[in-house]
Amino acid sequence: MRIALLGGTGDIGQALALRWARDTDHEILIGSRDPEKARQKADEYETELDSVGVEREVKGFANEMAADRSDVVVLAVPAFHVQDTVEAVADRIEDADVLVSPAVGMDRDEDGFHYKPPKAGSVTELVADAAPEDVPVVGAFHNLSADRLANLDVELGLDTLVVGDDGDAVETVAQLAEQIEGLRALKAGRVANAAEVESMTPLLINIAMENEGMHDVGVTFE
Ligand SMILES: NC(=O)c1ccc[n+]([C@@H]2O[C@H](COP(=O)([O-])OP(=O)(O)OC[C@H]3O[C@@H](n4cnc5c(N)ncnc54)[C@H](OP(=O)(O)O)[C@@H]3O)[C@@H](O)[C@H]2O)c1
């Protein structure tokens, strides 16, 4: 399978790229608004993988080209830019592709982080509204710490929650999540349930900020 990480030059994109490149045989495509930046980052990820004994090719492209060439497209961009990014690649996504949203709308004041969903109700719903009609949208990876994922020495032991309306697409993304060593995927409902999942992220960041040694806090459900 080919996985495109749009905005894969940033934190969560890098983290997922490194884990999938290390733990699976899927082809990893880094997307960026600037193809040269994507190629540079892809080279850096290859070097990092090489340093842990993993020889893998990671390719960099403009977001549009990365989306065009992939089966699964992860929107690893800040929440406020997700809609623009979907619109930029909309005519490159086929019906069979899966669009994955890990993005969370948040703002920060003197009290900490707060959940700030878009008018659609959640970023995942915003993506579903912006995506071409027959492209399935799945929300996943919201509650993971990019730093923890990007540190390949760390054993994860974490859950990620997956929401979506298309059962096959949810299954595809859940399997991709579980192919990352130490990550368990739990289904958490439909696209309409995404706000419940996304709203956990500011909670986790506040816990991380308020408690020593919890910088990379994540969740497991028992
Ligand atoms: N960081 C985490 O721990 C974490 C964990 C789970 C989920 N998330 C979610 O994942 C998303 C990405 O988070 P992140 O921390 O990886 O973000 P980030 O590092 O700040 O940005 C990711 C990438 O987004 C692209 N970007 C920036 N401004 C843009 C714009 N105006 N239009 C289109 N693309 C733009 C940039 O790529 P180019 O300049 O190369 O185009 C950038 O490298 C967020 O929505 C966040 O809520 C983050």
Short mmCIF file of C-alpha atoms and ligand atoms in Angstrom, two decimals:
data_model
loop_
_atom_site.label_atom_id
_atom_site.label_comp_id
_atom_site.label_asym_id
_atom_site.label_seq_id
_atom_site.Cartn_x
_atom_site.Cartn_y
_atom_site.Cartn_z
CA MET A 1 0.00 0.00 0.00
CA ARG A 2 1.10 3.60 -0.57
CA ILE A 3 0.59 6.09 2.23
CA ALA A 4 0.88 9.84 1.62
CA LEU A 5 1.49 12.13 4.58
CA LEU A 6 0.45 15.62 3.46
CA GLY A 7 2.38 18.08 5.62
CA GLY A 8 4.58 15.07 6.38
CA THR A 9 7.39 17.57 6.93
CA GLY A 10 5.88 18.41 10.34
CA ASP A 11 5.74 16.65 13.68
CA ILE A 12 2.98 14.03 13.44
CA GLY A 13 3.76 13.38 9.77
CA GLN A 14 7.39 12.66 10.59
CA ALA A 15 6.42 10.45 13.53
CA LEU A 16 3.98 8.32 11.49
CA ALA A 17 6.38 8.16 8.54
CA LEU A 18 9.22 6.83 10.71
CA ARG A 19 7.05 4.25 12.46
CA TRP A 20 5.38 2.98 9.27
CA ALA A 21 8.71 2.90 7.42
CA ARG A 22 10.31 0.93 10.25
CA ASP A 23 7.44 -1.45 11.03
CA THR A 24 5.82 -2.11 7.63
CA ASP A 25 6.58 -2.55 3.94
CA HIS A 26 4.18 0.20 2.88
CA GLU A 27 5.56 2.84 0.57
CA ILE A 28 5.80 6.16 2.42
CA LEU A 29 5.36 9.44 0.51
CA ILE A 30 6.06 12.73 2.23
CA GLY A 31 3.94 15.60 0.97
CA SER A 32 4.56 19.32 1.33
CA ARG A 33 3.40 22.54 -0.27
CA ASP A 34 7.04 22.78 -1.35
CA PRO A 35 8.32 19.64 -3.13
CA GLU A 36 11.97 20.48 -2.40
CA LYS A 37 11.21 20.65 1.33
CA ALA A 38 9.43 17.29 1.05
CA ARG A 39 12.47 15.72 -0.63
CA GLN A 40 14.82 17.15 2.00
CA LYS A 41 12.68 15.83 4.85
CA ALA A 42 12.32 12.44 3.18
CA ASP A 43 16.14 12.25 2.99
CA GLU A 44 16.38 13.17 6.69
CA TYR A 45 13.90 10.41 7.59
CA GLU A 46 15.91 7.90 5.55
CA THR A 47 19.05 8.93 7.44
CA GLU A 48 17.28 8.57 10.77
CA LEU A 49 15.96 5.12 9.82
CA ASP A 50 19.43 4.13 8.65
CA SER A 51 20.80 5.09 12.09
CA VAL A 52 18.57 2.44 13.68
CA GLY A 53 19.53 -0.16 11.08
CA VAL A 54 16.51 0.23 8.79
CA GLU A 55 17.27 0.72 5.11
CA ARG A 56 14.14 2.22 3.56
CA GLU A 57 13.35 4.58 0.72
CA VAL A 58 11.13 7.52 1.67
CA LYS A 59 10.04 9.80 -1.17
CA GLY A 60 9.08 13.48 -1.11
CA PHE A 61 6.58 15.23 -3.39
CA ALA A 62 4.28 18.21 -3.60
CA ASN A 63 1.09 17.41 -1.65
CA GLU A 64 -0.93 17.06 -4.87
CA MET A 65 1.48 14.52 -6.36
CA ALA A 66 1.77 12.56 -3.10
CA ALA A 67 -2.04 12.33 -2.88
CA ASP A 68 -2.29 11.35 -6.53
CA ARG A 69 0.07 8.41 -6.08
CA SER A 70 -1.33 7.01 -2.83
CA ASP A 71 -4.07 4.71 -1.54
CA VAL A 72 -4.27 6.31 1.90
CA VAL A 73 -3.83 10.06 2.37
CA VAL A 74 -3.14 11.41 5.86
CA LEU A 75 -3.83 15.12 6.41
CA ALA A 76 -0.94 15.87 8.78
CA VAL A 77 -1.47 19.64 8.72
CA PRO A 78 -2.71 22.12 11.34
CA ALA A 79 -6.49 22.07 11.80
CA PHE A 80 -6.97 25.58 10.40
CA HIS A 81 -5.38 24.53 7.10
CA VAL A 82 -7.02 21.15 6.65
CA GLN A 83 -9.84 22.43 4.46
CA ASP A 84 -7.45 24.25 2.07
CA THR A 85 -5.29 21.14 1.89
CA VAL A 86 -8.25 18.88 1.05
CA GLU A 87 -9.40 21.33 -1.62
CA ALA A 88 -5.88 21.48 -3.10
CA VAL A 89 -5.74 17.71 -3.59
CA ALA A 90 -9.45 16.95 -4.15
CA ASP A 91 -9.11 16.17 -7.85
CA ARG A 92 -6.18 13.82 -7.14
CA ILE A 93 -8.09 11.53 -4.79
CA GLU A 94 -10.00 8.60 -6.20
CA ASP A 95 -13.09 7.06 -4.72
CA ALA A 96 -11.16 4.01 -3.54
CA ASP A 97 -8.69 6.13 -1.56
CA VAL A 98 -9.06 6.79 2.15
CA LEU A 99 -8.59 10.25 3.63
CA VAL A 100 -7.33 10.23 7.23
CA SER A 101 -7.65 13.19 9.61
CA PRO A 102 -5.51 13.34 12.77
CA ALA A 103 -6.11 17.08 13.21
CA VAL A 104 -7.58 18.74 16.29
CA GLY A 105 -8.83 22.32 16.59
CA MET A 106 -7.48 23.88 19.78
CA ASP A 107 -6.67 27.24 21.21
CA ARG A 108 -4.53 28.22 24.16
CA ASP A 109 -4.96 30.88 26.83
CA GLU A 110 -3.46 31.49 30.28
CA ASP A 111 -5.38 28.47 31.62
CA GLY A 112 -4.03 25.99 29.10
CA PHE A 113 -5.40 24.34 25.96
CA HIS A 114 -9.08 24.24 25.02
CA TYR A 115 -10.92 22.25 22.39
CA LYS A 116 -12.03 24.52 19.57
CA PRO A 117 -13.90 22.56 16.94
CA PRO A 118 -14.80 24.13 13.61
CA LYS A 119 -18.46 24.90 12.80
CA ALA A 120 -18.79 21.44 11.21
CA GLY A 121 -18.57 19.97 14.74
CA SER A 122 -15.07 18.45 14.47
CA VAL A 123 -12.15 18.58 12.07
CA THR A 124 -13.01 15.08 10.87
CA GLU A 125 -16.53 16.28 9.94
CA LEU A 126 -15.00 19.33 8.25
CA VAL A 127 -12.83 17.01 6.16
CA ALA A 128 -15.84 14.82 5.33
CA ASP A 129 -17.70 17.93 4.14
CA ALA A 130 -14.73 19.16 2.07
CA ALA A 131 -13.76 15.79 0.55
CA PRO A 132 -15.09 14.60 -2.81
CA GLU A 133 -18.42 12.85 -2.20
CA ASP A 134 -17.38 9.22 -2.52
CA VAL A 135 -14.05 9.44 -0.74
CA PRO A 136 -14.27 7.83 2.70
CA VAL A 137 -12.95 9.88 5.61
CA VAL A 138 -11.54 8.37 8.78
CA GLY A 139 -10.43 10.17 11.95
CA ALA A 140 -7.43 8.60 13.73
CA PHE A 141 -4.11 9.28 15.50
CA HIS A 142 -5.45 12.42 17.28
CA ASN A 143 -4.39 11.45 20.78
CA LEU A 144 -0.80 10.39 20.12
CA SER A 145 2.27 12.40 21.05
CA ALA A 146 4.36 13.00 17.93
CA ASP A 147 7.51 13.22 20.07
CA ARG A 148 6.87 9.82 21.60
CA LEU A 149 6.12 8.25 18.22
CA ALA A 150 9.15 9.85 16.55
CA ASN A 151 11.50 8.44 19.18
CA LEU A 152 12.05 4.98 17.76
CA ASP A 153 13.70 3.81 21.00
CA VAL A 154 10.39 4.13 22.84
CA GLU A 155 8.00 1.18 23.07
CA LEU A 156 4.57 2.68 22.54
CA GLY A 157 2.00 0.62 24.44
CA LEU A 158 -0.75 3.05 23.36
CA ASP A 159 -4.25 3.11 21.93
CA THR A 160 -5.50 5.22 19.08
CA LEU A 161 -9.20 5.80 18.45
CA VAL A 162 -10.61 5.42 14.96
CA VAL A 163 -13.90 6.90 13.70
CA GLY A 164 -15.56 6.74 10.31
CA ASP A 165 -18.75 5.98 8.40
CA ASP A 166 -17.26 3.55 5.88
CA GLY A 167 -16.57 0.19 7.55
CA ASP A 168 -13.93 -0.90 5.03
CA ALA A 169 -12.05 2.38 5.33
CA VAL A 170 -12.15 2.21 9.14
CA GLU A 171 -10.80 -1.35 8.95
CA THR A 172 -8.00 -0.27 6.59
CA VAL A 173 -6.89 2.53 8.91
CA ALA A 174 -7.24 0.40 12.06
CA GLN A 175 -5.01 -2.24 10.45
CA LEU A 176 -2.45 0.39 9.40
CA ALA A 177 -2.43 1.70 12.98
CA GLU A 178 -1.94 -1.78 14.44
CA GLN A 179 0.93 -2.49 12.07
CA ILE A 180 2.83 0.10 14.12
CA GLU A 181 4.43 -1.91 16.90
CA GLY A 182 2.82 -1.22 20.28
CA LEU A 183 -0.18 0.67 18.91
CA ARG A 184 -3.72 -0.69 19.33
CA ALA A 185 -6.63 0.70 17.31
CA LEU A 186 -10.03 0.96 18.97
CA LYS A 187 -13.14 1.82 17.01
CA ALA A 188 -14.91 4.81 18.57
CA GLY A 189 -17.93 5.30 16.33
CA ARG A 190 -18.82 7.25 13.23
CA VAL A 191 -17.64 10.57 11.83
CA ALA A 192 -20.33 12.22 13.98
CA ASN A 193 -18.48 10.89 17.06
CA ALA A 194 -15.16 12.50 16.11
CA ALA A 195 -15.58 15.48 18.46
CA GLU A 196 -15.52 13.13 21.47
CA VAL A 197 -12.19 11.73 20.26
CA GLU A 198 -10.61 15.01 19.18
CA SER A 199 -11.54 16.75 22.43
CA MET A 200 -9.27 14.38 24.36
CA THR A 201 -6.17 15.98 22.85
CA PRO A 202 -6.25 19.31 24.75
CA LEU A 203 -6.96 17.28 27.91
CA LEU A 204 -3.80 15.22 27.31
CA ILE A 205 -1.70 18.31 26.57
CA ASN A 206 -2.93 19.98 29.79
CA ILE A 207 -2.02 16.82 31.74
CA ALA A 208 1.41 16.84 30.05
CA MET A 209 1.97 20.48 31.03
CA GLU A 210 0.74 20.15 34.61
CA ASN A 211 2.55 16.97 35.63
CA GLU A 212 6.26 16.24 35.71
CA GLY A 213 7.38 13.30 33.59
CA MET A 214 4.14 13.28 31.56
CA HIS A 215 5.43 15.17 28.51
CA ASP A 216 4.45 12.38 26.13
CA VAL A 217 1.33 11.14 27.90
CA GLY A 218 -1.03 8.94 25.87
CA VAL A 219 -4.00 6.70 26.58
CA THR A 220 -4.78 3.03 26.87
CA PHE A 221 -8.28 1.71 27.60
CA GLU A 222 -8.87 -1.35 29.82
N1 LIG B 1 2.13 17.15 17.06
C1 LIG B 1 1.46 16.17 17.66
O1 LIG B 1 1.90 15.59 18.68
C2 LIG B 1 0.13 15.72 17.08
C3 LIG B 1 -0.39 14.50 17.49
C4 LIG B 1 -1.60 14.07 16.96
C5 LIG B 1 -2.29 14.87 16.04
N2 LIG B 1 -1.77 16.06 15.68
C6 LIG B 1 -2.52 16.88 14.70
O2 LIG B 1 -1.87 16.72 13.47
C7 LIG B 1 -1.90 17.96 12.74
C8 LIG B 1 -0.49 18.35 12.39
O3 LIG B 1 0.21 18.58 13.60
P1 LIG B 1 1.78 18.87 13.61
O4 LIG B 1 2.16 19.09 15.00
O5 LIG B 1 2.48 17.84 12.79
O6 LIG B 1 1.78 20.27 12.82
P2 LIG B 1 3.01 21.12 12.30
O7 LIG B 1 4.30 20.38 12.51
O8 LIG B 1 2.89 22.49 12.88
O9 LIG B 1 2.67 21.27 10.74
C9 LIG B 1 2.63 20.16 9.87
C10 LIG B 1 2.81 20.64 8.45
O10 LIG B 1 1.67 21.37 8.02
C11 LIG B 1 2.05 22.12 6.89
N3 LIG B 1 1.41 23.45 6.94
C12 LIG B 1 1.72 24.47 7.77
N4 LIG B 1 0.95 25.55 7.47
C13 LIG B 1 0.16 25.17 6.43
C14 LIG B 1 -0.82 25.85 5.63
N5 LIG B 1 -1.13 27.14 5.83
N6 LIG B 1 -1.44 25.14 4.65
C15 LIG B 1 -1.11 23.85 4.40
N7 LIG B 1 -0.16 23.17 5.10
C16 LIG B 1 0.45 23.83 6.09
C17 LIG B 1 3.57 22.26 6.92
O11 LIG B 1 4.08 21.51 5.83
P3 LIG B 1 4.71 22.19 4.52
O12 LIG B 1 5.23 23.55 4.92
O13 LIG B 1 5.82 21.25 4.20
O14 LIG B 1 3.62 22.23 3.51
C18 LIG B 1 3.95 21.61 8.23
O15 LIG B 1 5.19 20.94 8.19
C19 LIG B 1 -2.54 19.00 13.64
O16 LIG B 1 -3.82 19.22 13.18
C20 LIG B 1 -2.54 18.37 15.03
O17 LIG B 1 -3.72 18.69 15.72
C21 LIG B 1 -0.56 16.51 16.16
#
